[in-house]
Amino acid sequence: MIRFITFIGSKLLNVAQGLGEMLALFCETVYYFKEAPRNLPSIFRQMNLIGVGTLPIAMLVALFVGMVLSVQTGTQLALYGTQEAIGAIVGMSMVKELGPVMTSLLVAGRVGSAMAAEVGAMQVYEEIDALKTLEISPVRYLAMPRLIACLFTVPALVSFAIVVGIIGGGVVAEVNPKINVPFTVYYDNMIRALTYKEIFKGLLKAMVFGGIIAHVGCYVGFKTTGGARGIGESTTRSVVLSFLLIMVANYFLTRFMI
Amino acid sequence: MAPDKYYKSQHVVSQGPLGSFWSKLAHGFAPPIMEGDFCPVNFSGSHGVSIKISKLNKSFGATHVLKDIDLIIEPGETFSIIGPSGTGKSLLLKHIVKLEKADSGQILINDHDVNEPQDKNLPRNFRYSMVFQSSALFNSLTVGENVGLWLRENRIYGEVRIRRIIREKLRLVGLAGKEEMRTEELSGGMKKRVAIARSLAMEPDLILYDEPTAELDPVTSDELARVIMSLKEKVKLTTIIVSHDLNFALYLSDRVAMMHGGEIIAIGTPSEIKKSQNPIVRNFIYTTTKGIKGEGD
């Protein structure tokens, strides 16, 4: 029994320590935002990696998400003769949930894991120590540019994804004989349902998720130990942790913005 | 340190408006600190520093890794710490450059406790740099960018002057004209030399080498020894070398300390170490092939 309590206690302490360290790293990263002007090249490089590199796959995923959403929902609505609402449903779903969440999960899998692996490799191969001896803060040099890049790039990616997803849904609504909603009707209904406030909320979510992805990737990278195996474990851990935190944050953001 | 020791800028670099804009876009918008009248960095060259380590202890859990280390290193000295793997040599080095914090004890560099916060209003009177076992070069950067990293990140000089320094430091380690090479194109010995050039770009007063000959063949080790020897003659800095390569350490050093089980068990000139009667030292050095510089010439 004592062994069990000790086990639970040590796990809880580990979680508390991890959360504390993540918070401390986040505060330090935000503190270094003031140094962003001198790290512009690095920020642009990260934006290119995150944004341009992820754009094609994000578009493709969003296109099919919009199409599936349209075909699934449209056929059900058609049973009750209300398929004209499909534009509003796809639009709202893409803007409020699917766009930000799906794109962020994609970025977490593609970019967050790469960040964890890169920073982790730097940790394992003493490059982080080398930065410290060169009087360069690893948080300023590595974490800050990645966080800023993610904060701006993920909402931009989500914007594209939303547009492509809505177009995909519209095309399916028009060409699928079971739905058969003209694109103009689809578009009008979507525009009527969407407000700037909803779009802002969706992009705000994307920004928060972007922050989570960069922060988790860097935190897990900085904590990497144990050579190549450790780098592999960090990659997996960053993806799992990012997914988990994105889902948790999504609930709370939705709860407070509703 | 008194304010009169602030150092006047000697190397202000002017750039044209267009060149300046692209340079800023490429290297960030913060201005070089040397553009002002006074610079918080002393760039009047390297000066050796003294190091005094007293009663330094470090444990990891139940393992007592460093045990009451006492050591004095004189300014300008080349000092080697030898010993078998796992005796705490590299860990001692990491304490000197503040990558590790001791459980107890003190490290003074030029009588300044390295763990005491620095007064930000005063310029520091020494700089240190470390050459890591793995070289620790940044793969995303070219050779030149690696060498100039500290100067650029700390906005020490303008871009033209930084490029000149990069060329100069690479020439010093025998890698002139290699600025544009990628680090993955370099051999192990070249990587070590780039790491040394990167350290020298800081104009350090103390340079630390962690296992410089690890993973190098004997010929490359010899080349590296020649580079360090020539630096010793050209740049007056304090050098600490941690190595289990006895030949390398005895050849380069003014004094040598041997560590065993987290303690310093012998210290002296290379000749004294070779003549030591300590059975552990004798056991460690029973084979030498290169001998001591100057002996038997």
PDB file of N, CA, C and O in Angstrom, chain A residues 31 34-42 44-45 118 121-137 140-142 146, chain B residues 24-30 94 97 99 124 127-130 132-141 149-150 153-155 198-199 202 210:
ATOM      1  N   TYR A  31       9.312  36.718 -22.156  1.00  0.00           N
ATOM      2  CA  TYR A  31      10.221  37.797 -21.752  1.00  0.00           C
ATOM      3  C   TYR A  31      11.141  38.181 -22.919  1.00  0.00           C
ATOM      4  O   TYR A  31      11.437  39.356 -23.136  1.00  0.00           O
ATOM      5  N   LYS A  34      10.884  40.759 -26.510  1.00  0.00           N
ATOM      6  CA  LYS A  34      11.468  42.090 -26.742  1.00  0.00           C
ATOM      7  C   LYS A  34      12.718  42.004 -27.629  1.00  0.00           C
ATOM      8  O   LYS A  34      13.142  42.991 -28.208  1.00  0.00           O
ATOM      9  N   GLU A  35      13.328  40.815 -27.690  1.00  0.00           N
ATOM     10  CA  GLU A  35      14.541  40.637 -28.501  1.00  0.00           C
ATOM     11  C   GLU A  35      14.214  40.181 -29.930  1.00  0.00           C
ATOM     12  O   GLU A  35      15.117  39.851 -30.692  1.00  0.00           O
ATOM     13  N   ALA A  36      12.923  40.131 -30.240  1.00  0.00           N
ATOM     14  CA  ALA A  36      12.518  39.614 -31.563  1.00  0.00           C
ATOM     15  C   ALA A  36      13.198  40.344 -32.727  1.00  0.00           C
ATOM     16  O   ALA A  36      13.587  39.694 -33.709  1.00  0.00           O
ATOM     17  N   PRO A  37      13.364  41.682 -32.682  1.00  0.00           N
ATOM     18  CA  PRO A  37      13.976  42.367 -33.831  1.00  0.00           C
ATOM     19  C   PRO A  37      15.339  41.816 -34.214  1.00  0.00           C
ATOM     20  O   PRO A  37      15.698  41.799 -35.384  1.00  0.00           O
ATOM     21  N   ARG A  38      16.131  41.365 -33.255  1.00  0.00           N
ATOM     22  CA  ARG A  38      17.446  40.857 -33.605  1.00  0.00           C
ATOM     23  C   ARG A  38      17.401  39.396 -34.062  1.00  0.00           C
ATOM     24  O   ARG A  38      18.406  38.854 -34.492  1.00  0.00           O
ATOM     25  N   ASN A  39      16.228  38.778 -33.915  1.00  0.00           N
ATOM     26  CA  ASN A  39      16.108  37.380 -34.347  1.00  0.00           C
ATOM     27  C   ASN A  39      15.178  37.237 -35.549  1.00  0.00           C
ATOM     28  O   ASN A  39      14.640  36.154 -35.791  1.00  0.00           O
ATOM     29  N   LEU A  40      14.979  38.323 -36.276  1.00  0.00           N
ATOM     30  CA  LEU A  40      14.074  38.275 -37.418  1.00  0.00           C
ATOM     31  C   LEU A  40      14.409  37.185 -38.440  1.00  0.00           C
ATOM     32  O   LEU A  40      13.519  36.462 -38.877  1.00  0.00           O
ATOM     33  N   PRO A  41      15.688  37.029 -38.792  1.00  0.00           N
ATOM     34  CA  PRO A  41      15.986  35.975 -39.779  1.00  0.00           C
ATOM     35  C   PRO A  41      15.524  34.604 -39.296  1.00  0.00           C
ATOM     36  O   PRO A  41      14.969  33.817 -40.064  1.00  0.00           O
ATOM     37  N   SER A  42      15.775  34.346 -38.019  1.00  0.00           N
ATOM     38  CA  SER A  42      15.390  33.054 -37.456  1.00  0.00           C
ATOM     39  C   SER A  42      13.866  32.890 -37.430  1.00  0.00           C
ATOM     40  O   SER A  42      13.335  31.813 -37.727  1.00  0.00           O
ATOM     41  N   PHE A  44      11.718  34.360 -39.485  1.00  0.00           N
ATOM     42  CA  PHE A  44      11.265  34.161 -40.876  1.00  0.00           C
ATOM     43  C   PHE A  44      11.539  32.716 -41.337  1.00  0.00           C
ATOM     44  O   PHE A  44      10.738  32.112 -42.021  1.00  0.00           O
ATOM     45  N   ARG A  45      12.718  32.208 -40.924  1.00  0.00           N
ATOM     46  CA  ARG A  45      13.072  30.825 -41.306  1.00  0.00           C
ATOM     47  C   ARG A  45      12.054  29.843 -40.731  1.00  0.00           C
ATOM     48  O   ARG A  45      11.599  28.927 -41.392  1.00  0.00           O
ATOM     49  N   GLU A 118      14.723  18.484 -33.270  1.00  0.00           N
ATOM     50  CA  GLU A 118      15.850  19.382 -33.544  1.00  0.00           C
ATOM     51  C   GLU A 118      16.452  19.920 -32.244  1.00  0.00           C
ATOM     52  O   GLU A 118      17.665  19.852 -32.035  1.00  0.00           O
ATOM     53  N   ALA A 121      18.055  17.082 -30.307  1.00  0.00           N
ATOM     54  CA  ALA A 121      19.377  16.707 -30.838  1.00  0.00           C
ATOM     55  C   ALA A 121      20.422  17.732 -30.402  1.00  0.00           C
ATOM     56  O   ALA A 121      21.550  17.377 -30.049  1.00  0.00           O
ATOM     57  N   MET A 122      20.037  18.994 -30.413  1.00  0.00           N
ATOM     58  CA  MET A 122      20.967  20.046 -29.965  1.00  0.00           C
ATOM     59  C   MET A 122      21.319  19.864 -28.492  1.00  0.00           C
ATOM     60  O   MET A 122      22.438  20.126 -28.069  1.00  0.00           O
ATOM     61  N   GLN A 123      20.331  19.435 -27.713  1.00  0.00           N
ATOM     62  CA  GLN A 123      20.564  19.195 -26.287  1.00  0.00           C
ATOM     63  C   GLN A 123      21.516  18.016 -26.106  1.00  0.00           C
ATOM     64  O   GLN A 123      22.495  18.089 -25.353  1.00  0.00           O
ATOM     65  N   VAL A 124      21.247  16.938 -26.817  1.00  0.00           N
ATOM     66  CA  VAL A 124      22.043  15.715 -26.669  1.00  0.00           C
ATOM     67  C   VAL A 124      23.471  15.928 -27.158  1.00  0.00           C
ATOM     68  O   VAL A 124      24.420  15.467 -26.525  1.00  0.00           O
ATOM     69  N   TYR A 125      23.622  16.650 -28.272  1.00  0.00           N
ATOM     70  CA  TYR A 125      24.959  16.828 -28.851  1.00  0.00           C
ATOM     71  C   TYR A 125      25.633  18.122 -28.371  1.00  0.00           C
ATOM     72  O   TYR A 125      26.469  18.681 -29.080  1.00  0.00           O
ATOM     73  N   GLU A 126      25.269  18.589 -27.208  1.00  0.00           N
ATOM     74  CA  GLU A 126      25.952  19.683 -26.481  1.00  0.00           C
ATOM     75  C   GLU A 126      25.839  21.043 -27.163  1.00  0.00           C
ATOM     76  O   GLU A 126      26.515  21.979 -26.760  1.00  0.00           O
ATOM     77  N   GLU A 127      24.981  21.162 -28.176  1.00  0.00           N
ATOM     78  CA  GLU A 127      24.880  22.462 -28.848  1.00  0.00           C
ATOM     79  C   GLU A 127      24.210  23.502 -27.952  1.00  0.00           C
ATOM     80  O   GLU A 127      24.523  24.693 -28.021  1.00  0.00           O
ATOM     81  N   ILE A 128      23.299  23.039 -27.096  1.00  0.00           N
ATOM     82  CA  ILE A 128      22.654  23.974 -26.168  1.00  0.00           C
ATOM     83  C   ILE A 128      23.696  24.474 -25.153  1.00  0.00           C
ATOM     84  O   ILE A 128      23.742  25.669 -24.842  1.00  0.00           O
ATOM     85  N   ASP A 129      24.548  23.549 -24.689  1.00  0.00           N
ATOM     86  CA  ASP A 129      25.626  23.951 -23.777  1.00  0.00           C
ATOM     87  C   ASP A 129      26.565  24.935 -24.479  1.00  0.00           C
ATOM     88  O   ASP A 129      27.030  25.902 -23.874  1.00  0.00           O
ATOM     89  N   ALA A 130      26.823  24.660 -25.769  1.00  0.00           N
ATOM     90  CA  ALA A 130      27.703  25.563 -26.526  1.00  0.00           C
ATOM     91  C   ALA A 130      27.076  26.958 -26.603  1.00  0.00           C
ATOM     92  O   ALA A 130      27.772  27.968 -26.451  1.00  0.00           O
ATOM     93  N   LEU A 131      25.767  27.022 -26.807  1.00  0.00           N
ATOM     94  CA  LEU A 131      25.093  28.330 -26.840  1.00  0.00           C
ATOM     95  C   LEU A 131      25.288  29.061 -25.520  1.00  0.00           C
ATOM     96  O   LEU A 131      25.562  30.264 -25.490  1.00  0.00           O
ATOM     97  N   LYS A 132      25.152  28.302 -24.422  1.00  0.00           N
ATOM     98  CA  LYS A 132      25.295  28.946 -23.110  1.00  0.00           C
ATOM     99  C   LYS A 132      26.706  29.500 -22.918  1.00  0.00           C
ATOM    100  O   LYS A 132      26.874  30.598 -22.396  1.00  0.00           O
ATOM    101  N   THR A 133      27.718  28.729 -23.354  1.00  0.00           N
ATOM    102  CA  THR A 133      29.083  29.238 -23.187  1.00  0.00           C
ATOM    103  C   THR A 133      29.369  30.402 -24.135  1.00  0.00           C
ATOM    104  O   THR A 133      30.281  31.173 -23.902  1.00  0.00           O
ATOM    105  N   LEU A 134      28.572  30.502 -25.209  1.00  0.00           N
ATOM    106  CA  LEU A 134      28.707  31.655 -26.116  1.00  0.00           C
ATOM    107  C   LEU A 134      27.851  32.837 -25.633  1.00  0.00           C
ATOM    108  O   LEU A 134      27.630  33.788 -26.384  1.00  0.00           O
ATOM    109  N   GLU A 135      27.354  32.719 -24.408  1.00  0.00           N
ATOM    110  CA  GLU A 135      26.549  33.786 -23.798  1.00  0.00           C
ATOM    111  C   GLU A 135      25.286  34.068 -24.607  1.00  0.00           C
ATOM    112  O   GLU A 135      24.831  35.205 -24.699  1.00  0.00           O
ATOM    113  N   ILE A 136      24.755  33.034 -25.243  1.00  0.00           N
ATOM    114  CA  ILE A 136      23.506  33.170 -26.002  1.00  0.00           C
ATOM    115  C   ILE A 136      22.453  32.353 -25.272  1.00  0.00           C
ATOM    116  O   ILE A 136      22.647  31.150 -25.050  1.00  0.00           O
ATOM    117  N   SER A 137      21.365  32.989 -24.908  1.00  0.00           N
ATOM    118  CA  SER A 137      20.310  32.256 -24.204  1.00  0.00           C
ATOM    119  C   SER A 137      19.650  31.274 -25.175  1.00  0.00           C
ATOM    120  O   SER A 137      19.136  31.685 -26.216  1.00  0.00           O
ATOM    121  N   ARG A 140      16.113  32.357 -25.914  1.00  0.00           N
ATOM    122  CA  ARG A 140      15.996  33.454 -26.879  1.00  0.00           C
ATOM    123  C   ARG A 140      16.318  32.973 -28.299  1.00  0.00           C
ATOM    124  O   ARG A 140      15.626  33.303 -29.254  1.00  0.00           O
ATOM    125  N   TYR A 141      17.355  32.167 -28.410  1.00  0.00           N
ATOM    126  CA  TYR A 141      17.843  31.765 -29.726  1.00  0.00           C
ATOM    127  C   TYR A 141      16.959  30.697 -30.375  1.00  0.00           C
ATOM    128  O   TYR A 141      16.776  30.693 -31.582  1.00  0.00           O
ATOM    129  N   LEU A 142      16.411  29.797 -29.550  1.00  0.00           N
ATOM    130  CA  LEU A 142      15.662  28.663 -30.115  1.00  0.00           C
ATOM    131  C   LEU A 142      14.154  28.739 -29.872  1.00  0.00           C
ATOM    132  O   LEU A 142      13.361  28.546 -30.790  1.00  0.00           O
ATOM    133  N   ARG A 146      10.650  30.303 -32.519  1.00  0.00           N
ATOM    134  CA  ARG A 146       9.677  29.257 -32.852  1.00  0.00           C
ATOM    135  C   ARG A 146       8.290  29.611 -32.330  1.00  0.00           C
ATOM    136  O   ARG A 146       7.284  29.403 -33.025  1.00  0.00           O
TER     137      ARG A 146
ATOM    138  N   LYS B  24      20.467  44.281 -42.211  1.00  0.00           N
ATOM    139  CA  LYS B  24      19.598  44.209 -41.031  1.00  0.00           C
ATOM    140  C   LYS B  24      18.532  43.142 -41.208  1.00  0.00           C
ATOM    141  O   LYS B  24      18.179  42.429 -40.266  1.00  0.00           O
ATOM    142  N   LEU B  25      18.018  43.045 -42.430  1.00  0.00           N
ATOM    143  CA  LEU B  25      16.989  42.040 -42.698  1.00  0.00           C
ATOM    144  C   LEU B  25      17.560  40.639 -42.505  1.00  0.00           C
ATOM    145  O   LEU B  25      16.898  39.731 -41.997  1.00  0.00           O
ATOM    146  N   ALA B  26      18.809  40.497 -42.895  1.00  0.00           N
ATOM    147  CA  ALA B  26      19.438  39.176 -42.785  1.00  0.00           C
ATOM    148  C   ALA B  26      19.919  38.872 -41.383  1.00  0.00           C
ATOM    149  O   ALA B  26      19.956  37.724 -40.974  1.00  0.00           O
ATOM    150  N   HIS B  27      20.291  39.880 -40.655  1.00  0.00           N
ATOM    151  CA  HIS B  27      20.910  39.620 -39.355  1.00  0.00           C
ATOM    152  C   HIS B  27      20.185  40.271 -38.184  1.00  0.00           C
ATOM    153  O   HIS B  27      20.711  40.320 -37.076  1.00  0.00           O
ATOM    154  N   GLY B  28      18.977  40.785 -38.409  1.00  0.00           N
ATOM    155  CA  GLY B  28      18.222  41.366 -37.307  1.00  0.00           C
ATOM    156  C   GLY B  28      18.386  42.869 -37.250  1.00  0.00           C
ATOM    157  O   GLY B  28      19.344  43.429 -37.794  1.00  0.00           O
ATOM    158  N   PHE B  29      17.440  43.525 -36.600  1.00  0.00           N
ATOM    159  CA  PHE B  29      17.394  44.989 -36.638  1.00  0.00           C
ATOM    160  C   PHE B  29      18.088  45.693 -35.472  1.00  0.00           C
ATOM    161  O   PHE B  29      18.104  46.896 -35.412  1.00  0.00           O
ATOM    162  N   ALA B  30      18.621  44.918 -34.526  1.00  0.00           N
ATOM    163  CA  ALA B  30      19.294  45.559 -33.399  1.00  0.00           C
ATOM    164  C   ALA B  30      20.663  46.060 -33.856  1.00  0.00           C
ATOM    165  O   ALA B  30      21.365  45.376 -34.592  1.00  0.00           O
ATOM    166  N   LYS B  94      32.693  21.716 -16.707  1.00  0.00           N
ATOM    167  CA  LYS B  94      31.354  22.303 -16.817  1.00  0.00           C
ATOM    168  C   LYS B  94      31.042  23.193 -15.618  1.00  0.00           C
ATOM    169  O   LYS B  94      30.260  24.141 -15.730  1.00  0.00           O
ATOM    170  N   VAL B  97      32.591  26.670 -16.368  1.00  0.00           N
ATOM    171  CA  VAL B  97      31.840  27.516 -17.312  1.00  0.00           C
ATOM    172  C   VAL B  97      30.358  27.620 -16.927  1.00  0.00           C
ATOM    173  O   VAL B  97      29.514  27.990 -17.754  1.00  0.00           O
ATOM    174  N   LEU B  99      28.007  25.519 -16.475  1.00  0.00           N
ATOM    175  CA  LEU B  99      26.987  24.626 -17.025  1.00  0.00           C
ATOM    176  C   LEU B  99      26.465  23.695 -15.934  1.00  0.00           C
ATOM    177  O   LEU B  99      25.430  23.070 -16.100  1.00  0.00           O
ATOM    178  N   ARG B 124      32.646  43.087 -17.787  1.00  0.00           N
ATOM    179  CA  ARG B 124      33.315  41.955 -17.159  1.00  0.00           C
ATOM    180  C   ARG B 124      34.764  41.955 -17.624  1.00  0.00           C
ATOM    181  O   ARG B 124      35.056  42.300 -18.754  1.00  0.00           O
ATOM    182  N   ARG B 127      36.486  36.743 -20.327  1.00  0.00           N
ATOM    183  CA  ARG B 127      35.529  35.917 -21.068  1.00  0.00           C
ATOM    184  C   ARG B 127      36.084  34.510 -21.160  1.00  0.00           C
ATOM    185  O   ARG B 127      37.294  34.330 -21.200  1.00  0.00           O
ATOM    186  N   TYR B 128      35.193  33.541 -21.179  1.00  0.00           N
ATOM    187  CA  TYR B 128      35.664  32.166 -21.360  1.00  0.00           C
ATOM    188  C   TYR B 128      34.888  31.508 -22.485  1.00  0.00           C
ATOM    189  O   TYR B 128      33.791  31.919 -22.839  1.00  0.00           O
ATOM    190  N   SER B 129      35.508  30.483 -23.013  1.00  0.00           N
ATOM    191  CA  SER B 129      34.849  29.752 -24.088  1.00  0.00           C
ATOM    192  C   SER B 129      35.260  28.289 -24.000  1.00  0.00           C
ATOM    193  O   SER B 129      36.316  27.968 -23.472  1.00  0.00           O
ATOM    194  N   MET B 130      34.393  27.435 -24.515  1.00  0.00           N
ATOM    195  CA  MET B 130      34.667  26.001 -24.370  1.00  0.00           C
ATOM    196  C   MET B 130      34.566  25.300 -25.720  1.00  0.00           C
ATOM    197  O   MET B 130      33.668  25.581 -26.502  1.00  0.00           O
ATOM    198  N   PHE B 132      33.808  21.808 -27.191  1.00  0.00           N
ATOM    199  CA  PHE B 132      33.167  20.589 -26.681  1.00  0.00           C
ATOM    200  C   PHE B 132      33.709  19.332 -27.357  1.00  0.00           C
ATOM    201  O   PHE B 132      34.241  19.396 -28.471  1.00  0.00           O
ATOM    202  N   GLN B 133      33.512  18.226 -26.656  1.00  0.00           N
ATOM    203  CA  GLN B 133      33.969  16.927 -27.162  1.00  0.00           C
ATOM    204  C   GLN B 133      33.398  16.636 -28.553  1.00  0.00           C
ATOM    205  O   GLN B 133      34.085  16.155 -29.435  1.00  0.00           O
ATOM    206  N   SER B 134      32.113  16.995 -28.723  1.00  0.00           N
ATOM    207  CA  SER B 134      31.455  16.717 -30.009  1.00  0.00           C
ATOM    208  C   SER B 134      31.594  17.892 -30.980  1.00  0.00           C
ATOM    209  O   SER B 134      30.942  17.908 -32.017  1.00  0.00           O
ATOM    210  N   SER B 135      32.389  18.865 -30.639  1.00  0.00           N
ATOM    211  CA  SER B 135      32.567  20.136 -31.374  1.00  0.00           C
ATOM    212  C   SER B 135      31.342  21.039 -31.229  1.00  0.00           C
ATOM    213  O   SER B 135      31.477  22.245 -31.190  1.00  0.00           O
ATOM    214  N   ALA B 136      30.138  20.437 -31.178  1.00  0.00           N
ATOM    215  CA  ALA B 136      28.897  21.190 -30.950  1.00  0.00           C
ATOM    216  C   ALA B 136      28.728  22.336 -31.945  1.00  0.00           C
ATOM    217  O   ALA B 136      28.347  23.446 -31.576  1.00  0.00           O
ATOM    218  N   LEU B 137      29.013  22.051 -33.216  1.00  0.00           N
ATOM    219  CA  LEU B 137      28.754  23.060 -34.250  1.00  0.00           C
ATOM    220  C   LEU B 137      27.276  23.008 -34.615  1.00  0.00           C
ATOM    221  O   LEU B 137      26.638  21.966 -34.492  1.00  0.00           O
ATOM    222  N   PHE B 138      26.765  24.127 -35.108  1.00  0.00           N
ATOM    223  CA  PHE B 138      25.341  24.187 -35.456  1.00  0.00           C
ATOM    224  C   PHE B 138      25.178  23.815 -36.927  1.00  0.00           C
ATOM    225  O   PHE B 138      25.669  24.520 -37.810  1.00  0.00           O
ATOM    226  N   ASN B 139      24.493  22.704 -37.147  1.00  0.00           N
ATOM    227  CA  ASN B 139      24.384  22.160 -38.505  1.00  0.00           C
ATOM    228  C   ASN B 139      23.636  23.073 -39.460  1.00  0.00           C
ATOM    229  O   ASN B 139      23.838  23.011 -40.667  1.00  0.00           O
ATOM    230  N   SER B 140      22.756  23.895 -38.898  1.00  0.00           N
ATOM    231  CA  SER B 140      21.963  24.764 -39.769  1.00  0.00           C
ATOM    232  C   SER B 140      22.774  25.961 -40.260  1.00  0.00           C
ATOM    233  O   SER B 140      22.314  26.705 -41.121  1.00  0.00           O
ATOM    234  N   LEU B 141      23.967  26.142 -39.718  1.00  0.00           N
ATOM    235  CA  LEU B 141      24.792  27.297 -40.088  1.00  0.00           C
ATOM    236  C   LEU B 141      26.026  26.843 -40.866  1.00  0.00           C
ATOM    237  O   LEU B 141      26.491  25.715 -40.708  1.00  0.00           O
ATOM    238  N   LEU B 149      28.995  33.471 -34.765  1.00  0.00           N
ATOM    239  CA  LEU B 149      27.713  33.431 -34.040  1.00  0.00           C
ATOM    240  C   LEU B 149      27.690  34.361 -32.827  1.00  0.00           C
ATOM    241  O   LEU B 149      26.759  35.146 -32.649  1.00  0.00           O
ATOM    242  N   TRP B 150      28.713  34.266 -32.012  1.00  0.00           N
ATOM    243  CA  TRP B 150      28.735  35.084 -30.792  1.00  0.00           C
ATOM    244  C   TRP B 150      28.764  36.573 -31.132  1.00  0.00           C
ATOM    245  O   TRP B 150      28.048  37.373 -30.532  1.00  0.00           O
ATOM    246  N   GLU B 153      25.206  37.473 -32.595  1.00  0.00           N
ATOM    247  CA  GLU B 153      24.107  37.382 -31.633  1.00  0.00           C
ATOM    248  C   GLU B 153      24.214  38.440 -30.543  1.00  0.00           C
ATOM    249  O   GLU B 153      23.221  38.894 -30.007  1.00  0.00           O
ATOM    250  N   ASN B 154      25.429  38.782 -30.196  1.00  0.00           N
ATOM    251  CA  ASN B 154      25.610  39.795 -29.162  1.00  0.00           C
ATOM    252  C   ASN B 154      25.821  41.190 -29.737  1.00  0.00           C
ATOM    253  O   ASN B 154      26.121  42.121 -28.995  1.00  0.00           O
ATOM    254  N   ARG B 155      25.672  41.291 -31.087  1.00  0.00           N
ATOM    255  CA  ARG B 155      25.744  42.592 -31.755  1.00  0.00           C
ATOM    256  C   ARG B 155      27.031  43.328 -31.392  1.00  0.00           C
ATOM    257  O   ARG B 155      27.017  44.510 -31.055  1.00  0.00           O
ATOM    258  N   ARG B 198      35.564  29.331 -33.450  1.00  0.00           N
ATOM    259  CA  ARG B 198      34.364  29.946 -32.865  1.00  0.00           C
ATOM    260  C   ARG B 198      34.659  30.456 -31.458  1.00  0.00           C
ATOM    261  O   ARG B 198      34.214  31.537 -31.070  1.00  0.00           O
ATOM    262  N   SER B 199      35.420  29.677 -30.724  1.00  0.00           N
ATOM    263  CA  SER B 199      35.797  30.122 -29.378  1.00  0.00           C
ATOM    264  C   SER B 199      36.712  31.332 -29.434  1.00  0.00           C
ATOM    265  O   SER B 199      36.561  32.271 -28.654  1.00  0.00           O
ATOM    266  N   MET B 202      35.519  34.980 -29.738  1.00  0.00           N
ATOM    267  CA  MET B 202      35.106  35.704 -28.523  1.00  0.00           C
ATOM    268  C   MET B 202      36.285  36.441 -27.883  1.00  0.00           C
ATOM    269  O   MET B 202      36.115  37.143 -26.904  1.00  0.00           O
ATOM    270  N   ASP B 210      37.302  20.118 -23.998  1.00  0.00           N
ATOM    271  CA  ASP B 210      36.810  18.871 -23.406  1.00  0.00           C
ATOM    272  C   ASP B 210      37.113  17.731 -24.378  1.00  0.00           C
ATOM    273  O   ASP B 210      36.520  17.661 -25.446  1.00  0.00           O
TER     274      ASP B 210
END
